[in-house]
Amino acid sequence: MEERKLLQSFLAESQKGLPPRRMRDSYIEVLLPLGSQPELREKYLTVQNTIRFGRILEDLDSLGVLICYMHTRIHEAKMSPLSIVTALVDKIDMCKMSLSPEQDIKFSGHVSWVGKTSMEVKMQMFQAGICKSTHP
């Protein structure tokens, strides 16, 4: 409980107390090495040797939360005083209907809009020959 109280002391009193942030402050790229790490690939494969799309959605969800934490980061605090959850995904666009289990996947994203109690994150997933965008 003491740690929670300490974390609360890092919160701004109002919007005016927040430092300005840019989209590039929260930009991140992450590589999922399916092609280059066969032992990791096994965790993403179905019995038909196709990619488990639910697993990819879990990764995108985690990345969205990480991006939000990066945007709200308070450098003086070891932990964030905020709790962040994914509320919804607006849209998922795929240029191709399947992912290759033999190629690495690159995820990228950044905060694209911020309100008083919510924020929007735009993410992309790229695999050679495949493009995808999400808006959680």
PDB file of C-alpha atoms in Angstrom:
ATOM      1  CA  MET A   1       0.000   0.000   0.000  1.00  0.00           C
ATOM      2  CA  GLU A   2       2.873   2.359   0.763  1.00  0.00           C
ATOM      3  CA  GLU A   3       4.318   1.754  -2.687  1.00  0.00           C
ATOM      4  CA  ARG A   4       0.949   2.666  -4.272  1.00  0.00           C
ATOM      5  CA  LYS A   5       0.851   5.925  -2.315  1.00  0.00           C
ATOM      6  CA  LEU A   6       4.369   6.739  -3.453  1.00  0.00           C
ATOM      7  CA  LEU A   7       3.411   6.062  -7.068  1.00  0.00           C
ATOM      8  CA  GLN A   8       0.392   8.370  -6.751  1.00  0.00           C
ATOM      9  CA  SER A   9       2.721  11.201  -5.823  1.00  0.00           C
ATOM     10  CA  PHE A  10       4.123  11.067  -9.378  1.00  0.00           C
ATOM     11  CA  LEU A  11       0.732  11.809 -10.981  1.00  0.00           C
ATOM     12  CA  ALA A  12       0.138  15.301 -12.360  1.00  0.00           C
ATOM     13  CA  GLU A  13      -2.493  17.439 -10.653  1.00  0.00           C
ATOM     14  CA  SER A  14      -3.954  18.502 -14.015  1.00  0.00           C
ATOM     15  CA  GLN A  15      -3.376  18.257 -17.775  1.00  0.00           C
ATOM     16  CA  LYS A  16      -1.230  21.387 -17.527  1.00  0.00           C
ATOM     17  CA  GLY A  17       1.209  19.509 -15.305  1.00  0.00           C
ATOM     18  CA  LEU A  18       1.946  16.934 -17.989  1.00  0.00           C
ATOM     19  CA  PRO A  19       5.017  17.241 -20.200  1.00  0.00           C
ATOM     20  CA  PRO A  20       4.377  17.605 -23.953  1.00  0.00           C
ATOM     21  CA  ARG A  21       4.706  14.337 -25.863  1.00  0.00           C
ATOM     22  CA  ARG A  22       5.086  13.571 -29.560  1.00  0.00           C
ATOM     23  CA  MET A  23       4.038  10.493 -31.507  1.00  0.00           C
ATOM     24  CA  ARG A  24       7.649   9.532 -32.022  1.00  0.00           C
ATOM     25  CA  ASP A  25       8.188   9.469 -28.235  1.00  0.00           C
ATOM     26  CA  SER A  26       6.087   6.287 -28.090  1.00  0.00           C
ATOM     27  CA  TYR A  27       7.179   4.747 -31.411  1.00  0.00           C
ATOM     28  CA  ILE A  28       8.541   1.233 -31.153  1.00  0.00           C
ATOM     29  CA  GLU A  29       9.494  -1.586 -33.512  1.00  0.00           C
ATOM     30  CA  VAL A  30       9.595  -5.199 -32.352  1.00  0.00           C
ATOM     31  CA  LEU A  31      10.705  -8.238 -34.326  1.00  0.00           C
ATOM     32  CA  LEU A  32       9.014 -11.608 -33.876  1.00  0.00           C
ATOM     33  CA  PRO A  33      11.742 -13.962 -35.194  1.00  0.00           C
ATOM     34  CA  LEU A  34       9.597 -16.822 -36.486  1.00  0.00           C
ATOM     35  CA  GLY A  35      11.851 -17.426 -39.481  1.00  0.00           C
ATOM     36  CA  SER A  36      15.165 -17.127 -37.686  1.00  0.00           C
ATOM     37  CA  GLN A  37      14.233 -18.958 -34.434  1.00  0.00           C
ATOM     38  CA  PRO A  38      12.537 -22.316 -35.148  1.00  0.00           C
ATOM     39  CA  GLU A  39      12.094 -23.062 -31.415  1.00  0.00           C
ATOM     40  CA  LEU A  40       9.962 -19.917 -31.051  1.00  0.00           C
ATOM     41  CA  ARG A  41       8.046 -20.718 -34.249  1.00  0.00           C
ATOM     42  CA  GLU A  42       6.701 -23.902 -32.652  1.00  0.00           C
ATOM     43  CA  LYS A  43       4.751 -21.825 -30.110  1.00  0.00           C
ATOM     44  CA  TYR A  44       2.941 -20.034 -32.944  1.00  0.00           C
ATOM     45  CA  LEU A  45       2.019 -23.047 -35.101  1.00  0.00           C
ATOM     46  CA  THR A  46      -1.254 -24.946 -35.344  1.00  0.00           C
ATOM     47  CA  VAL A  47      -1.387 -28.683 -36.134  1.00  0.00           C
ATOM     48  CA  GLN A  48      -1.888 -27.684 -39.803  1.00  0.00           C
ATOM     49  CA  ASN A  49       1.469 -25.831 -39.684  1.00  0.00           C
ATOM     50  CA  THR A  50      -0.196 -22.410 -39.991  1.00  0.00           C
ATOM     51  CA  ILE A  51       0.209 -19.388 -37.722  1.00  0.00           C
ATOM     52  CA  ARG A  52      -2.083 -19.176 -34.686  1.00  0.00           C
ATOM     53  CA  PHE A  53      -3.692 -15.818 -35.363  1.00  0.00           C
ATOM     54  CA  GLY A  54      -4.956 -15.571 -31.777  1.00  0.00           C
ATOM     55  CA  ARG A  55      -1.339 -15.637 -30.615  1.00  0.00           C
ATOM     56  CA  ILE A  56      -0.538 -12.739 -32.966  1.00  0.00           C
ATOM     57  CA  LEU A  57      -3.523 -10.811 -31.538  1.00  0.00           C
ATOM     58  CA  GLU A  58      -2.180 -11.397 -28.012  1.00  0.00           C
ATOM     59  CA  ASP A  59       1.182  -9.976 -29.094  1.00  0.00           C
ATOM     60  CA  LEU A  60      -0.506  -6.935 -30.663  1.00  0.00           C
ATOM     61  CA  ASP A  61      -2.514  -6.385 -27.473  1.00  0.00           C
ATOM     62  CA  SER A  62       0.635  -6.521 -25.336  1.00  0.00           C
ATOM     63  CA  LEU A  63       2.446  -4.194 -27.725  1.00  0.00           C
ATOM     64  CA  GLY A  64      -0.436  -1.697 -27.537  1.00  0.00           C
ATOM     65  CA  VAL A  65      -0.205  -1.620 -23.755  1.00  0.00           C
ATOM     66  CA  LEU A  66       3.595  -1.253 -23.890  1.00  0.00           C
ATOM     67  CA  ILE A  67       3.241   1.698 -26.274  1.00  0.00           C
ATOM     68  CA  CYS A  68       0.791   3.362 -23.866  1.00  0.00           C
ATOM     69  CA  TYR A  69       3.189   2.864 -20.970  1.00  0.00           C
ATOM     70  CA  MET A  70       6.009   4.352 -23.046  1.00  0.00           C
ATOM     71  CA  HIS A  71       3.856   7.407 -23.787  1.00  0.00           C
ATOM     72  CA  THR A  72       2.907   7.935 -20.134  1.00  0.00           C
ATOM     73  CA  ARG A  73       6.325   7.104 -18.709  1.00  0.00           C
ATOM     74  CA  ILE A  74       7.459   9.092 -15.712  1.00  0.00           C
ATOM     75  CA  HIS A  75      11.248   8.944 -15.672  1.00  0.00           C
ATOM     76  CA  GLU A  76      11.555   9.505 -11.914  1.00  0.00           C
ATOM     77  CA  ALA A  77       9.337   6.503 -11.088  1.00  0.00           C
ATOM     78  CA  LYS A  78      10.530   2.888 -11.263  1.00  0.00           C
ATOM     79  CA  MET A  79       6.975   1.702 -11.995  1.00  0.00           C
ATOM     80  CA  SER A  80       3.999   3.381 -13.604  1.00  0.00           C
ATOM     81  CA  PRO A  81       1.274   4.657 -11.282  1.00  0.00           C
ATOM     82  CA  LEU A  82      -1.223   3.942 -14.076  1.00  0.00           C
ATOM     83  CA  SER A  83      -3.148   0.796 -14.951  1.00  0.00           C
ATOM     84  CA  ILE A  84      -3.607   0.413 -18.701  1.00  0.00           C
ATOM     85  CA  VAL A  85      -6.021  -1.956 -20.426  1.00  0.00           C
ATOM     86  CA  THR A  86      -7.089  -2.472 -24.028  1.00  0.00           C
ATOM     87  CA  ALA A  87     -10.693  -1.384 -24.483  1.00  0.00           C
ATOM     88  CA  LEU A  88     -11.282  -2.219 -28.140  1.00  0.00           C
ATOM     89  CA  VAL A  89      -9.825  -2.770 -31.572  1.00  0.00           C
ATOM     90  CA  ASP A  90     -11.451  -0.559 -34.211  1.00  0.00           C
ATOM     91  CA  LYS A  91     -10.162  -2.216 -37.321  1.00  0.00           C
ATOM     92  CA  ILE A  92      -7.790  -4.836 -38.661  1.00  0.00           C
ATOM     93  CA  ASP A  93      -6.811  -4.616 -42.338  1.00  0.00           C
ATOM     94  CA  MET A  94      -4.927  -7.475 -43.940  1.00  0.00           C
ATOM     95  CA  CYS A  95      -3.556  -7.431 -47.467  1.00  0.00           C
ATOM     96  CA  LYS A  96      -3.178 -11.208 -47.496  1.00  0.00           C
ATOM     97  CA  MET A  97      -5.221 -13.783 -45.586  1.00  0.00           C
ATOM     98  CA  SER A  98      -2.384 -15.893 -44.192  1.00  0.00           C
ATOM     99  CA  LEU A  99       0.976 -15.402 -42.527  1.00  0.00           C
ATOM    100  CA  SER A 100       4.076 -17.409 -43.352  1.00  0.00           C
ATOM    101  CA  PRO A 101       5.538 -19.363 -40.410  1.00  0.00           C
ATOM    102  CA  GLU A 102       8.966 -19.292 -42.109  1.00  0.00           C
ATOM    103  CA  GLN A 103       9.395 -15.506 -42.106  1.00  0.00           C
ATOM    104  CA  ASP A 104      10.017 -13.027 -39.299  1.00  0.00           C
ATOM    105  CA  ILE A 105       7.249 -10.544 -38.463  1.00  0.00           C
ATOM    106  CA  LYS A 106       7.901  -6.897 -37.612  1.00  0.00           C
ATOM    107  CA  PHE A 107       5.439  -5.031 -35.382  1.00  0.00           C
ATOM    108  CA  SER A 108       5.541  -1.251 -35.020  1.00  0.00           C
ATOM    109  CA  GLY A 109       3.304   1.319 -33.416  1.00  0.00           C
ATOM    110  CA  HIS A 110       2.846   4.642 -31.659  1.00  0.00           C
ATOM    111  CA  VAL A 111       0.255   6.661 -29.770  1.00  0.00           C
ATOM    112  CA  SER A 112      -1.801   8.577 -32.341  1.00  0.00           C
ATOM    113  CA  TRP A 113      -4.301  10.426 -30.108  1.00  0.00           C
ATOM    114  CA  VAL A 114      -4.650  11.193 -26.395  1.00  0.00           C
ATOM    115  CA  GLY A 115      -7.653  12.353 -24.353  1.00  0.00           C
ATOM    116  CA  LYS A 116      -8.043  12.862 -20.600  1.00  0.00           C
ATOM    117  CA  THR A 117      -8.660   9.197 -19.744  1.00  0.00           C
ATOM    118  CA  SER A 118      -7.967   7.324 -22.960  1.00  0.00           C
ATOM    119  CA  MET A 119      -5.554   7.118 -25.850  1.00  0.00           C
ATOM    120  CA  GLU A 120      -5.439   5.623 -29.314  1.00  0.00           C
ATOM    121  CA  VAL A 121      -2.567   3.503 -30.555  1.00  0.00           C
ATOM    122  CA  LYS A 122      -1.897   2.737 -34.205  1.00  0.00           C
ATOM    123  CA  MET A 123       0.050  -0.434 -34.921  1.00  0.00           C
ATOM    124  CA  GLN A 124       1.299  -2.172 -38.038  1.00  0.00           C
ATOM    125  CA  MET A 125       2.515  -5.649 -38.696  1.00  0.00           C
ATOM    126  CA  PHE A 126       4.783  -6.394 -41.625  1.00  0.00           C
ATOM    127  CA  GLN A 127       5.911  -9.634 -43.163  1.00  0.00           C
ATOM    128  CA  ALA A 128       7.438  -9.788 -46.634  1.00  0.00           C
ATOM    129  CA  GLY A 129       4.492  -9.699 -49.031  1.00  0.00           C
ATOM    130  CA  ILE A 130       1.930  -9.036 -46.254  1.00  0.00           C
ATOM    131  CA  CYS A 131       0.792  -5.762 -44.686  1.00  0.00           C
ATOM    132  CA  LYS A 132      -1.586  -5.231 -41.766  1.00  0.00           C
ATOM    133  CA  SER A 133      -2.785  -2.279 -39.653  1.00  0.00           C
ATOM    134  CA  THR A 134      -4.696  -2.246 -36.374  1.00  0.00           C
ATOM    135  CA  HIS A 135      -6.291   0.483 -34.306  1.00  0.00           C
ATOM    136  CA  PRO A 136      -6.845  -0.729 -30.717  1.00  0.00           C
TER     137      PRO A 136
END
